[in-house]
Short mmCIF file of C-alpha atoms and ligand atoms in Angstrom, two decimals:
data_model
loop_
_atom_site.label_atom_id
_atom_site.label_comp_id
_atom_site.label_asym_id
_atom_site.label_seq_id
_atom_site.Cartn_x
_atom_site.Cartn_y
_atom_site.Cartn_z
CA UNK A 916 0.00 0.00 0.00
CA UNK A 917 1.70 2.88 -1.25
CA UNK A 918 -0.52 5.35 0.94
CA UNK A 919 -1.80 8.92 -0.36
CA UNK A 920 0.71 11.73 1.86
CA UNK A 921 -0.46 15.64 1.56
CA UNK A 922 2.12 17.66 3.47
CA UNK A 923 0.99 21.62 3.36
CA UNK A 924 3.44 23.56 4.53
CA UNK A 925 6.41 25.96 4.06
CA UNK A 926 9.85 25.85 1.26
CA UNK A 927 12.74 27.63 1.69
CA UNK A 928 16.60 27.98 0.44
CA UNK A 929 18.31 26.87 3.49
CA UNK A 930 22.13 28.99 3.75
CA UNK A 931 23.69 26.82 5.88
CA UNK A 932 27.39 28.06 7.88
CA UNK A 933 28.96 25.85 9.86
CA UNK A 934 30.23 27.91 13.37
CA UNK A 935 32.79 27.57 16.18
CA UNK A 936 29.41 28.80 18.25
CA UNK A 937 26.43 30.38 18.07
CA UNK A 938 26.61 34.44 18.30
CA UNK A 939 25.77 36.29 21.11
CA UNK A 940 23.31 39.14 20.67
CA UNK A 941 25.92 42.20 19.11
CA UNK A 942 28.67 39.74 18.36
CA UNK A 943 30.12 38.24 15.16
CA UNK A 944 31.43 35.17 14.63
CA UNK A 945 33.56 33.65 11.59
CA UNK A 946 31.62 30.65 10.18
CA UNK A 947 33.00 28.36 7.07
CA UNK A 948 32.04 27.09 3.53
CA UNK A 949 28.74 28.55 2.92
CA UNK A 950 25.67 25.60 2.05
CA UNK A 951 22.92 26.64 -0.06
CA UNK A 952 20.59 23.73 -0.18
CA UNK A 953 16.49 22.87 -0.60
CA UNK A 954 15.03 23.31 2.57
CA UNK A 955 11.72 24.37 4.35
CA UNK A 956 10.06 22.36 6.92
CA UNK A 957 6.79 21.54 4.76
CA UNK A 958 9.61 20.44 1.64
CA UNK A 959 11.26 18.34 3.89
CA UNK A 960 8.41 16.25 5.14
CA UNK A 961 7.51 15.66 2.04
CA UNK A 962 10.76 14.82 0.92
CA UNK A 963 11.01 12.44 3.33
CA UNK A 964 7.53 10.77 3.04
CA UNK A 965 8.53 9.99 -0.43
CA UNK A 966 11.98 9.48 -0.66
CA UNK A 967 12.64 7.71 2.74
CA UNK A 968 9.16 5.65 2.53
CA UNK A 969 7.91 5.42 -0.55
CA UNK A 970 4.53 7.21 -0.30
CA UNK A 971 2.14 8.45 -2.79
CA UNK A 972 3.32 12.26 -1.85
CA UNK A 973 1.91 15.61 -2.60
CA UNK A 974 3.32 19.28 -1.85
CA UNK A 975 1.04 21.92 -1.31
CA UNK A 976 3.21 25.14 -0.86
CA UNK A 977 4.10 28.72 -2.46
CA UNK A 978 7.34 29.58 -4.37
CA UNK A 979 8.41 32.83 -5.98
CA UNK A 980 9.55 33.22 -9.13
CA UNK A 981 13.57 32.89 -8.94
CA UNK A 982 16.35 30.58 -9.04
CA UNK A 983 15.42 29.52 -5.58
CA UNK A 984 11.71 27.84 -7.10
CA UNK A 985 13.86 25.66 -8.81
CA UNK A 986 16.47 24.18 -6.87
CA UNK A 987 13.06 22.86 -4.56
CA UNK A 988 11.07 21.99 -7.43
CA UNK A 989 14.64 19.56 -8.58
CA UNK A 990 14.79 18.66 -4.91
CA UNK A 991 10.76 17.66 -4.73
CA UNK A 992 10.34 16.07 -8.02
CA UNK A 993 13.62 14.76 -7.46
CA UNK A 994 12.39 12.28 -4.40
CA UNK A 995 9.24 11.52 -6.19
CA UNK A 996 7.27 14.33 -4.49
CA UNK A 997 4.05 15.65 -6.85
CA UNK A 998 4.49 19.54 -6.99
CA UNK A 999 1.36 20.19 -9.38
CA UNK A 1000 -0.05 22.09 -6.63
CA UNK A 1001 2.73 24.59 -5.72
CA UNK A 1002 1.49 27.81 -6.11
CA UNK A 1003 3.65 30.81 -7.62
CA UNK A 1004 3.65 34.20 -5.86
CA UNK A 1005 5.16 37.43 -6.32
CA UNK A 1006 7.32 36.85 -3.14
CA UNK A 1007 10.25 35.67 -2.98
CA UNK A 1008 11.11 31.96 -2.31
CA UNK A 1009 11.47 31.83 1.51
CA UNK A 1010 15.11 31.66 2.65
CA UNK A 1011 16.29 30.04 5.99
CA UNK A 1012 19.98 31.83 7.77
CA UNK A 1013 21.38 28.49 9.68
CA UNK A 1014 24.28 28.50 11.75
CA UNK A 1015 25.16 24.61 12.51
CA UNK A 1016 27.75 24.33 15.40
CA UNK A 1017 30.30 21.65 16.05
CA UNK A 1018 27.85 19.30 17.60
CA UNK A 1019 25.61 19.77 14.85
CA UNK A 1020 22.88 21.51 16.65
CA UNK A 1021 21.44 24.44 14.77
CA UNK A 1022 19.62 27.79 15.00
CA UNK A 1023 17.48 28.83 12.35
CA UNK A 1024 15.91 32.08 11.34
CA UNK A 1025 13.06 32.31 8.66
CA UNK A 1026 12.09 34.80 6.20
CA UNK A 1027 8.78 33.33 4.90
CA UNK A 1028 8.50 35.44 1.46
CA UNK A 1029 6.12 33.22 -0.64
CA UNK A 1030 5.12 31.00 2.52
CA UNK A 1031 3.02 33.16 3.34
CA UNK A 1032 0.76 32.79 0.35
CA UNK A 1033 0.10 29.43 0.28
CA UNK A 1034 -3.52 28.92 -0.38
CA UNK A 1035 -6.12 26.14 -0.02
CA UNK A 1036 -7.80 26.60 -3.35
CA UNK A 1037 -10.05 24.23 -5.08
CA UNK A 1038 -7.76 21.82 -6.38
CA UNK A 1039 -5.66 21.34 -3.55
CA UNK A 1040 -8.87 20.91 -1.67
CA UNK A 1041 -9.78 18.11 -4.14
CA UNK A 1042 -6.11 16.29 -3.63
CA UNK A 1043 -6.49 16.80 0.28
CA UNK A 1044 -10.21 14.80 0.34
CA UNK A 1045 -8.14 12.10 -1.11
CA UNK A 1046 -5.80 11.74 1.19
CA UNK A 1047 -4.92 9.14 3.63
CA UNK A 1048 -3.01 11.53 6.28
CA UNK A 1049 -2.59 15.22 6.16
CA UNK A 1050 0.44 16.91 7.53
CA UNK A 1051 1.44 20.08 8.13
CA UNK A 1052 3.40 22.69 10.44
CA UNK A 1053 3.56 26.28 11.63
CA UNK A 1054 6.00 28.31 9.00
CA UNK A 1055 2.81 28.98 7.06
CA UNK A 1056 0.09 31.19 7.96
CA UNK A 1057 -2.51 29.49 10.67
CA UNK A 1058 -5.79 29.55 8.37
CA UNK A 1059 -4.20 27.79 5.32
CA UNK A 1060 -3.89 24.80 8.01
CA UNK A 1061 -7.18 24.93 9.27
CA UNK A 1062 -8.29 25.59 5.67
CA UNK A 1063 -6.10 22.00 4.47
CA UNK A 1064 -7.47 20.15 7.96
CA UNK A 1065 -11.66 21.22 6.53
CA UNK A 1066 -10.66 19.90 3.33
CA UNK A 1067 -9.91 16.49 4.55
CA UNK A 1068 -12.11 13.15 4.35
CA UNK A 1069 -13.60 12.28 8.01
CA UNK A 1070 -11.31 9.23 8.11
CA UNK A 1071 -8.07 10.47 7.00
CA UNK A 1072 -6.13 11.65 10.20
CA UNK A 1073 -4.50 15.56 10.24
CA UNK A 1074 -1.20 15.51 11.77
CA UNK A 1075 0.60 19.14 12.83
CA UNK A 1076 4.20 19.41 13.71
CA UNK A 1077 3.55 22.37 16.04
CA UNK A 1078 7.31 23.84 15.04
CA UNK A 1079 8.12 26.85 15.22
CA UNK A 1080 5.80 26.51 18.43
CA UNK A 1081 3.39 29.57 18.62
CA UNK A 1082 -0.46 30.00 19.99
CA UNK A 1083 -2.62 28.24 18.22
CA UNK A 1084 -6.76 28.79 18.31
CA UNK A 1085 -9.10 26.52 19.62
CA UNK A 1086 -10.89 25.67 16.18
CA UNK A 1087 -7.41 24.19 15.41
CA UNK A 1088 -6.93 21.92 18.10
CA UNK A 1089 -10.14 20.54 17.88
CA UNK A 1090 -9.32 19.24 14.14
CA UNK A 1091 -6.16 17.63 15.29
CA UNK A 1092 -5.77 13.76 15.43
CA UNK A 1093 -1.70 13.61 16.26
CA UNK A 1094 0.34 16.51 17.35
CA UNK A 1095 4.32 16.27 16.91
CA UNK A 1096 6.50 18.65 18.84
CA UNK A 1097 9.89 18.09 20.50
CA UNK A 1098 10.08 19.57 23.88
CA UNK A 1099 11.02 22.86 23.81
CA UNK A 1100 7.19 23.16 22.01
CA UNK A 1101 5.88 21.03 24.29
CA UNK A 1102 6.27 23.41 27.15
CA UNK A 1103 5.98 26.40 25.10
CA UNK A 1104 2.11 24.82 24.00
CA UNK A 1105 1.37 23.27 27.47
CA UNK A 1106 4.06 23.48 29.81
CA UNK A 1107 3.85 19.44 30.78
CA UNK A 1108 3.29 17.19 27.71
CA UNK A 1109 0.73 15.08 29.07
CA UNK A 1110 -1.31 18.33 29.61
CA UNK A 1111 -1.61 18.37 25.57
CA UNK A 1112 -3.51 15.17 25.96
CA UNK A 1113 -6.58 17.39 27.03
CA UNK A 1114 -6.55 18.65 23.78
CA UNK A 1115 -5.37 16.24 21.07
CA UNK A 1116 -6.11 12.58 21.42
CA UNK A 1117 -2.18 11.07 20.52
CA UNK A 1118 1.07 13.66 21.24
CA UNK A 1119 4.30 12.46 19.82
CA UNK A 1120 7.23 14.13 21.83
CA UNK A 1121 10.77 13.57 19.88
CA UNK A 1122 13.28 13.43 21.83
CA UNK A 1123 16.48 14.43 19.92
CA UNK A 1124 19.19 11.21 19.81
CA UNK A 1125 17.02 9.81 22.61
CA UNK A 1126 13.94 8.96 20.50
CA UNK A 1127 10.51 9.71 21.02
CA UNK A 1128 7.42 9.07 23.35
CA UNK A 1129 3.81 8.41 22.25
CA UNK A 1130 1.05 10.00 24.69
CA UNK A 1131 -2.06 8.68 24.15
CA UNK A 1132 -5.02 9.23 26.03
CA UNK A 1133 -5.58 6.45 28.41
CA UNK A 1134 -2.65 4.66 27.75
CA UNK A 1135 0.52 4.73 29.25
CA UNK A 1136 3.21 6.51 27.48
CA UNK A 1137 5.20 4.79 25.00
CA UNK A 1138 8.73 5.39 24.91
CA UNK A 1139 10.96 4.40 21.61
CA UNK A 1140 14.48 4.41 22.01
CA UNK A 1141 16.76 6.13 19.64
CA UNK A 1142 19.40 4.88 17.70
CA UNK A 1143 22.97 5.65 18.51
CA UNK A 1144 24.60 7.68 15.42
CA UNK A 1145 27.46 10.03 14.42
CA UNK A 1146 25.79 13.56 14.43
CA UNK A 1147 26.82 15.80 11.54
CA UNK A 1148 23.74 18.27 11.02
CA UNK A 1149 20.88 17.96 13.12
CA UNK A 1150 18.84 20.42 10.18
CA UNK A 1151 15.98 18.89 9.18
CA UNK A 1152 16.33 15.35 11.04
CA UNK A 1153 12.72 16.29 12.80
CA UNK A 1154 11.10 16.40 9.51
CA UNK A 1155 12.70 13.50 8.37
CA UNK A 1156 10.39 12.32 11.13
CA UNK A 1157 7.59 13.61 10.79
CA UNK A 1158 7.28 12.65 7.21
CA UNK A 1159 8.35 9.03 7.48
CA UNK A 1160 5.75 8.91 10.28
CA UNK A 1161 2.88 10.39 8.27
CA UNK A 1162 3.79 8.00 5.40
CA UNK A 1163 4.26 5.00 7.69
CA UNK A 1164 0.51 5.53 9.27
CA UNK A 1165 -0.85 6.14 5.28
CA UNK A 1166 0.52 2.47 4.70
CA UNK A 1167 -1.59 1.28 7.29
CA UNK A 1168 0.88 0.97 10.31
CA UNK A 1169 -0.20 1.52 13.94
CA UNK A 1170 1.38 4.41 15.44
CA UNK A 1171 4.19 2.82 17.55
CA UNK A 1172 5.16 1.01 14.35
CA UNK A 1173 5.28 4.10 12.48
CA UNK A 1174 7.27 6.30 15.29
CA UNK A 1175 9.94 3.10 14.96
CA UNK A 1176 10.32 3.65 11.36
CA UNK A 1177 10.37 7.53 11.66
CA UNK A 1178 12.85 7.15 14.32
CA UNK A 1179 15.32 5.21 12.29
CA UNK A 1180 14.46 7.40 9.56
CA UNK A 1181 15.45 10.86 11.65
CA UNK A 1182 18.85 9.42 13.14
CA UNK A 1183 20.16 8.40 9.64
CA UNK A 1184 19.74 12.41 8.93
CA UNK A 1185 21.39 13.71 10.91
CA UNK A 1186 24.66 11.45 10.11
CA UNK A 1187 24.83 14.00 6.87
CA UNK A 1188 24.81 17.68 6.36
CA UNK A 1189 21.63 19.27 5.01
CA UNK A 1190 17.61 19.14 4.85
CA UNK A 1191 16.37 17.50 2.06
CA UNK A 1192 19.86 16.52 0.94
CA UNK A 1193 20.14 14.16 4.22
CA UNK A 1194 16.69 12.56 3.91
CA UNK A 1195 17.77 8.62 3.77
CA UNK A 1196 16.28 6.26 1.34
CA UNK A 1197 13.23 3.46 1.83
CA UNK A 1198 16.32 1.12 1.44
CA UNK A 1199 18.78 2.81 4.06
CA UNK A 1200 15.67 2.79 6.71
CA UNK A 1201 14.21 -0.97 6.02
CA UNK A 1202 18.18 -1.96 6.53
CA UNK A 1203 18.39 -0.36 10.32
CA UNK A 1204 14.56 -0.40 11.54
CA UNK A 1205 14.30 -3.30 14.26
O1 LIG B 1850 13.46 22.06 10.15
C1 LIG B 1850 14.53 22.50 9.35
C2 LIG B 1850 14.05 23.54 8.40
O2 LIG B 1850 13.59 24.66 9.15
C3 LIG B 1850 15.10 24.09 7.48
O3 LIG B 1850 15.20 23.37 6.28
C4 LIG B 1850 14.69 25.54 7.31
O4 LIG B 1850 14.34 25.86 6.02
C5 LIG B 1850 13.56 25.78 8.29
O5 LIG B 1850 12.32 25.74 7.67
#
């Protein structure tokens, strides 16, 4: 079952610098080599729902009209992604600033240009009612995720990667089926993570190199252990998630089995430098998942 994957969500040209640190507020710091590289948390998860698992993938985003629409459009048709869909607006492509320190951890600052005219037209409507899972995240304005969540059959389940974290309304929450945050979003949504139980029936918390843990409401949480890998570039290695774990639940697995393969999926990414360029292939994850 191949599994029919909408991710709606943001694209951006990641420039990525590797630093001795991360600056201080006033301070400059000397990076290296400059990396300019398909990015874009939306791009990525659908990246990696395709590439990394093999799912029947669609893009709904917004790209300008530059150089920068086409190294993503390469990168998404590239890993099998369907980009029919994208929308072009006179914005420019968004662009992500990355600094990526020693221990690969990063810090990431967004100008949305054409993210923020994604739209939720008819025909994206019409691919999103035939979707198994819908997926999304916060780089893109608020409404065109409520707007993708409407458009959805009653059975397919709407999945938000709350990241970046901000407030989100009530009419939101109550459309949600699984929420996916790591912890700093966690406590910046609800303070404890089991608190988000009272408003989403199944919380995925990832954990960095330690994994993740499944909330579900009344069950006890689930924890999956990570896998033990060289990190390079953490950039993008929670999308790889996120993706592989929409994709895995559109092919019919139960949500521990999916979180496995997303796990296995997310630690292989962050063993190489880069978003989309890092994203692992179906072969590379059925060789190390359990
Ligand atoms: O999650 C990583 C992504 O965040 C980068 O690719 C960057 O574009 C930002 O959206």
């Amino acid at each position: 079952m191949n599994g029919k994957v909408m991710v709606v969500g943001s694209a951006n040209v990641d420039l990525a610098v590797d630093v001795p640190r991360v600056p201080k507020a006033g301070e400059t710091v000397l990076g290296a080599r400059l990396r300019r590289s398909p990015g874009g948390k939306g791009a990525n998860q659908a990246v990696a729902a395709a590439f990394a698992c093999g799912a029947d993938t669609t893009f709904v985003g917004a790209l300008g009209e530059d150089e920068g629409a086409d190294l993503l459009l390469v990168s998404l048709g590239g890993a099998g992604v369907r980009t029919d869909l994208v929308e072009r607006a006179e914005a420019p492509t968004g662009t992500a600033f990355i600094t990526v320190s020693p221990d690969g951890e990063n810090a990431i600052v967004v100008a949305p240009g054409a993210n923020d005219h994604v739209v939720i037209g008819p025909a994206q409507a019409a691919r999103i009612a035939e979707a198994d899972v819908v997926l999304a995240q916060l780089e893109i304005p608020l409404d065109v995720v409520a707007a993708a969540a409407a458009a959805r059959e009653k059975n397919a389940r709407m999945i938000l990667n709350a990241a970046p974290s901000r407030e989100l309304p009530e009419s939101l929450w109550a459309v949600l089926d699984i929420l996916v945050v790591n912890e700093h979003e966690a406590a910046d949504l609800a303070g404890e993570p089991e608190k988000l139980l009272e408003r989403v029936p199944a919380v995925v918390v990832t954990l960095g190199g330690e994994g993740c843990v499944i909330l579900r409401r009344d069950q006890e949480p689930l924890r999956i252990p990570g896998f033990p890998v060289d990190v390079v570039d953490t950039t993008g290695a929670g999308d790889t998630f996120c993706g592989v774990l929409a994709a895995a639940l559109a092919q019919g697995e139960d949500l521990p089995a999916a979180a496995i393969r997303a796990s296995v999926a997310g630690a292989l990414a962050v063993t190489r430098p880069g978003a989309q360029a890092a994203v692992p292939s179906q072969d590379e994850v059925a060789g190390k998942t359990p």
